[in-house]
């Protein structure tokens, strides 16, 4: 039991060192450009250069999500302010592309973060991610079709709102 206790203490110390090394890690720097201390801690944690590059990919992905969130935040109110037909078309197509992709990233985050907690089955996780891609592509195609062959997103929403106003009158 003495050896077992020593192993537990050693494991606890290693867990503490690993947790501290994660805190020291510089977010957003590739392994090649990271300071020596970060590279040493990365290797000490057992993370390969490829894994460090994946961390960099995660930062890039996070930045793309922020840009999309800002684009949706700008395009949504612009849709109801813009009256020039050429600008309405730009906003319509901008919304048709940004809203589904923004939704895709959000749903993918939920699938990635929470589905593995509910199931260890990789097939379910892969199927959920595939369904998310299919949903994103279908919504994007539908919105693009609606913009090209019907009134467009902005005028479609305004028409729906007008139905409520006609019923009140």
Short mmCIF file of C-alpha atoms in Angstrom, two decimals:
data_model
loop_
_atom_site.label_atom_id
_atom_site.label_comp_id
_atom_site.label_asym_id
_atom_site.label_seq_id
_atom_site.Cartn_x
_atom_site.Cartn_y
_atom_site.Cartn_z
CA UNK A 1 0.00 0.00 0.00
CA UNK A 2 2.98 2.29 0.60
CA UNK A 3 4.00 1.95 -3.07
CA UNK A 4 0.38 2.50 -4.11
CA UNK A 5 0.25 5.73 -2.05
CA UNK A 6 3.52 6.93 -3.58
CA UNK A 7 2.11 6.30 -7.06
CA UNK A 8 -1.01 8.33 -6.21
CA UNK A 9 1.11 11.21 -4.90
CA UNK A 10 3.31 11.06 -8.01
CA UNK A 11 0.23 10.99 -10.25
CA UNK A 12 -1.23 13.98 -8.40
CA UNK A 13 2.00 15.93 -8.81
CA UNK A 14 2.10 15.11 -12.53
CA UNK A 15 -1.52 16.20 -12.94
CA UNK A 16 -0.68 19.50 -11.22
CA UNK A 17 2.36 20.03 -13.47
CA UNK A 18 0.29 19.27 -16.56
CA UNK A 19 -2.46 21.66 -15.47
CA UNK A 20 0.09 24.40 -14.81
CA UNK A 21 1.72 23.82 -18.18
CA UNK A 22 -1.63 24.25 -19.90
CA UNK A 23 -2.05 27.61 -18.17
CA UNK A 24 1.40 28.75 -19.30
CA UNK A 25 0.78 27.77 -22.92
CA UNK A 26 0.61 30.79 -25.17
CA UNK A 27 -2.64 30.69 -27.11
CA UNK A 28 -2.51 31.52 -30.79
CA UNK A 29 1.16 30.80 -31.45
CA UNK A 30 2.28 27.96 -33.64
CA UNK A 31 4.76 25.49 -32.19
CA UNK A 32 7.55 26.81 -34.39
CA UNK A 33 7.09 30.43 -33.29
CA UNK A 34 6.22 29.74 -29.67
CA UNK A 35 8.75 30.70 -26.99
CA UNK A 36 11.13 27.96 -25.89
CA UNK A 37 9.36 27.59 -22.52
CA UNK A 38 6.05 26.94 -24.27
CA UNK A 39 7.62 24.39 -26.62
CA UNK A 40 9.27 22.59 -23.71
CA UNK A 41 6.02 22.49 -21.75
CA UNK A 42 4.19 21.30 -24.84
CA UNK A 43 6.60 18.41 -25.26
CA UNK A 44 6.52 17.74 -21.50
CA UNK A 45 2.75 17.30 -21.78
CA UNK A 46 3.36 14.79 -24.54
CA UNK A 47 1.83 16.99 -27.22
CA UNK A 48 3.40 16.61 -30.64
CA UNK A 49 4.16 19.39 -33.06
CA UNK A 50 1.12 18.28 -35.08
CA UNK A 51 -1.07 18.69 -31.99
CA UNK A 52 0.40 22.14 -31.39
CA UNK A 53 -0.46 23.01 -35.02
CA UNK A 54 -4.00 21.78 -34.33
CA UNK A 55 -4.13 24.25 -31.40
CA UNK A 56 -3.23 26.98 -33.89
CA UNK A 57 -6.03 25.77 -36.17
CA UNK A 58 -8.42 26.11 -33.24
CA UNK A 59 -7.41 29.73 -32.78
CA UNK A 60 -7.94 30.42 -36.48
CA UNK A 61 -11.33 28.70 -36.31
CA UNK A 62 -12.25 30.86 -33.29
CA UNK A 63 -11.31 34.02 -35.22
CA UNK A 64 -13.46 32.92 -38.20
CA UNK A 65 -16.39 32.35 -35.81
CA UNK A 66 -15.97 35.88 -34.40
CA UNK A 67 -15.87 37.41 -37.89
CA UNK A 68 -19.05 35.52 -38.83
CA UNK A 69 -20.78 36.64 -35.63
CA UNK A 70 -19.93 40.27 -36.41
CA UNK A 71 -21.06 39.84 -40.03
CA UNK A 72 -24.42 38.43 -38.91
CA UNK A 73 -24.70 41.22 -36.33
CA UNK A 74 -24.10 43.86 -39.00
CA UNK A 75 -26.13 42.29 -41.83
CA UNK A 76 -29.25 41.63 -39.75
CA UNK A 77 -30.06 45.25 -38.88
CA UNK A 78 -28.76 46.39 -42.28
CA UNK A 79 -31.41 44.20 -43.88
CA UNK A 80 -34.15 46.43 -42.50
CA UNK A 81 -32.42 49.76 -43.12
CA UNK A 82 -31.20 49.25 -46.69
CA UNK A 83 -33.62 50.28 -49.44
CA UNK A 84 -31.41 50.40 -52.56
CA UNK A 85 -32.21 47.22 -54.60
CA UNK A 86 -28.55 46.47 -55.37
CA UNK A 87 -27.65 46.70 -51.67
CA UNK A 88 -30.67 44.61 -50.71
CA UNK A 89 -29.34 41.88 -52.99
CA UNK A 90 -25.88 42.06 -51.36
CA UNK A 91 -27.40 41.85 -47.88
CA UNK A 92 -29.72 39.00 -48.94
CA UNK A 93 -26.83 36.90 -50.24
CA UNK A 94 -24.65 37.87 -47.29
CA UNK A 95 -27.33 36.61 -44.90
CA UNK A 96 -27.86 33.48 -47.01
CA UNK A 97 -24.20 32.58 -46.53
CA UNK A 98 -23.41 33.81 -43.01
CA UNK A 99 -26.48 32.65 -41.07
CA UNK A 100 -26.22 28.94 -41.98
CA UNK A 101 -22.44 28.86 -41.47
CA UNK A 102 -22.77 30.67 -38.13
CA UNK A 103 -25.45 28.17 -37.10
CA UNK A 104 -23.27 25.28 -38.30
CA UNK A 105 -20.36 26.39 -36.11
CA UNK A 106 -22.64 26.76 -33.10
CA UNK A 107 -24.25 23.35 -33.52
CA UNK A 108 -20.85 21.76 -34.22
CA UNK A 109 -19.57 23.16 -30.92
CA UNK A 110 -22.52 21.64 -29.09
CA UNK A 111 -21.98 18.28 -30.81
CA UNK A 112 -18.24 18.32 -30.10
CA UNK A 113 -18.57 19.43 -26.47
CA UNK A 114 -21.59 17.52 -25.24
CA UNK A 115 -22.30 14.48 -27.40
CA UNK A 116 -19.12 12.62 -26.34
CA UNK A 117 -20.29 13.00 -22.74
CA UNK A 118 -23.57 11.28 -23.61
CA UNK A 119 -22.12 8.46 -25.71
CA UNK A 120 -18.78 6.85 -26.44
CA UNK A 121 -20.05 5.62 -29.81
CA UNK A 122 -17.94 7.26 -32.56
CA UNK A 123 -20.57 6.38 -35.18
CA UNK A 124 -23.16 8.54 -33.43
CA UNK A 125 -20.71 11.43 -33.18
CA UNK A 126 -19.73 11.12 -36.84
CA UNK A 127 -23.39 10.85 -37.89
CA UNK A 128 -24.30 13.95 -35.89
CA UNK A 129 -21.49 15.93 -37.50
CA UNK A 130 -22.55 14.68 -40.94
CA UNK A 131 -26.16 15.67 -40.26
CA UNK A 132 -24.96 19.11 -39.20
CA UNK A 133 -23.09 19.50 -42.50
CA UNK A 134 -26.13 18.31 -44.45
CA UNK A 135 -28.37 20.76 -42.57
CA UNK A 136 -25.96 23.63 -43.20
CA UNK A 137 -25.72 22.87 -46.91
CA UNK A 138 -29.49 22.41 -47.28
CA UNK A 139 -30.29 25.68 -45.49
CA UNK A 140 -27.64 27.55 -47.50
CA UNK A 141 -28.95 26.11 -50.78
CA UNK A 142 -32.54 26.93 -49.79
CA UNK A 143 -31.73 30.52 -48.87
CA UNK A 144 -29.69 31.03 -52.04
CA UNK A 145 -32.56 29.58 -54.10
CA UNK A 146 -35.06 31.81 -52.26
CA UNK A 147 -32.91 34.85 -53.05
CA UNK A 148 -32.44 33.94 -56.71
CA UNK A 149 -35.96 32.71 -57.58
CA UNK A 150 -38.28 34.44 -55.12
CA UNK A 151 -38.47 37.73 -53.22
CA UNK A 152 -35.36 37.20 -51.10
CA UNK A 153 -34.80 36.93 -47.37
CA UNK A 154 -35.45 40.57 -46.50
CA UNK A 155 -38.66 40.96 -48.50
CA UNK A 156 -39.79 37.50 -47.38
CA UNK A 157 -39.51 38.48 -43.71
CA UNK A 158 -41.23 41.81 -44.41
CA UNK A 159 -44.06 39.93 -46.17
CA UNK A 160 -44.51 37.65 -43.16
CA UNK A 161 -44.67 40.68 -40.87
CA UNK A 162 -47.20 42.32 -43.20
CA UNK A 163 -49.56 39.33 -42.80
CA UNK A 164 -49.91 40.13 -39.10
CA UNK A 165 -50.54 43.80 -39.85
CA UNK A 166 -53.23 43.00 -42.45
CA UNK A 167 -55.01 40.77 -39.94
CA UNK A 168 -55.04 43.56 -37.35
CA UNK A 169 -56.55 46.13 -39.70
#
